[in-house]
Tab-separated table of C-alpha atoms in Angstrom:
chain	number	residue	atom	x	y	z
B	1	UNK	CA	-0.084	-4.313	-13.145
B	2	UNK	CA	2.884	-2.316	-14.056
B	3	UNK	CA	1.379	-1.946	-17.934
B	4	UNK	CA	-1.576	-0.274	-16.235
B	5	UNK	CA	0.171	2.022	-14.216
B	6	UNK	CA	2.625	3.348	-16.100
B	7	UNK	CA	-0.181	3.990	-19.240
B	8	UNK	CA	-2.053	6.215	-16.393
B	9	UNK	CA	0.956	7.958	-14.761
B	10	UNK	CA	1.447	5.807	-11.939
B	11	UNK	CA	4.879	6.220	-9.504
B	12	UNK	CA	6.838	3.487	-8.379
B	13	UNK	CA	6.666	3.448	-4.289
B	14	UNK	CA	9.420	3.831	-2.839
B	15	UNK	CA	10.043	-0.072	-2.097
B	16	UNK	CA	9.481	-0.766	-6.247
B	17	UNK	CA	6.612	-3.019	-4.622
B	18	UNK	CA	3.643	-1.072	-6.412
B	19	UNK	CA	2.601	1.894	-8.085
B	20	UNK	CA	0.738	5.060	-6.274
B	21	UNK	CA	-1.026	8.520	-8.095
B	22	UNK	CA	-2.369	11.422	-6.184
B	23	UNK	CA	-5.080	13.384	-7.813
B	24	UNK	CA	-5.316	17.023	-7.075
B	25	UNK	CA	-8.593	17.833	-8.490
B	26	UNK	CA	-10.436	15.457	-6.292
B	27	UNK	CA	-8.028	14.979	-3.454
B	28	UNK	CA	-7.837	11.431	-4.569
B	29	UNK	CA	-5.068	8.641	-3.628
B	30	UNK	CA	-5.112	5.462	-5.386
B	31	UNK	CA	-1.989	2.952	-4.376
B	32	UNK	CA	-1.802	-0.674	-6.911
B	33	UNK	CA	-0.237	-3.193	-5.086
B	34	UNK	CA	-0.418	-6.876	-4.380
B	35	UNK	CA	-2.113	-9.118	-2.177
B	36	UNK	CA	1.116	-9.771	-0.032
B	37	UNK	CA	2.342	-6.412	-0.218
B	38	UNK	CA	-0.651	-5.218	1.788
B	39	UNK	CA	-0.750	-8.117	3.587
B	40	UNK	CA	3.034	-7.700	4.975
B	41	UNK	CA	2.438	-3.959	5.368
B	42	UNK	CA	-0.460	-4.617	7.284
B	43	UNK	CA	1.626	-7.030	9.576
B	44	UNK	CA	4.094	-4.640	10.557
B	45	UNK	CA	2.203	-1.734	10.887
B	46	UNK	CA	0.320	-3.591	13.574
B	47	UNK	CA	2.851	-5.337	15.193
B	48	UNK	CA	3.250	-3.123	18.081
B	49	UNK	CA	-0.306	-2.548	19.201
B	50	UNK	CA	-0.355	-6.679	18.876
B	51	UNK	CA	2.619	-6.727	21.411
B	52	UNK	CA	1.473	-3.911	23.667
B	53	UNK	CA	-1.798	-5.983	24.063
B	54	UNK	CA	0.099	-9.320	24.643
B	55	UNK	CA	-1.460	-11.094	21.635
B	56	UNK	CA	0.120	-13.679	18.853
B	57	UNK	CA	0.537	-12.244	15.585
B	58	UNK	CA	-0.784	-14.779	12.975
């Protein structure tokens, strides 16, 4: 993953947990990261409309 990136320009996010590239000419943003990256993102992004609805996170 990081090979790739970095041979197309690719920044390091902020958390070193992937790689992200915004193109201008097409208004275009692509983010590499893994499986459990998204997957924890995902999590806590949603964790307080999961609480304000009174349902378990699984």
């Amino acid at each position: 993953m990081k090979e790739v990136a970095l041979n197309w320009d690719f920044m390091p996010t902020p958390d070193g947990a992937g790689y992200f590239r915004f193109y201008n000419q097409v208004n275009c943003y692509i983010e590499i990261l893994s499986y459990d990256k998204m997957l924890d993102d995902a999590k806590k992004r949603n964790r307080a409309f999961f609480e304000k609805l009174q349902l378990p996170m699984l």
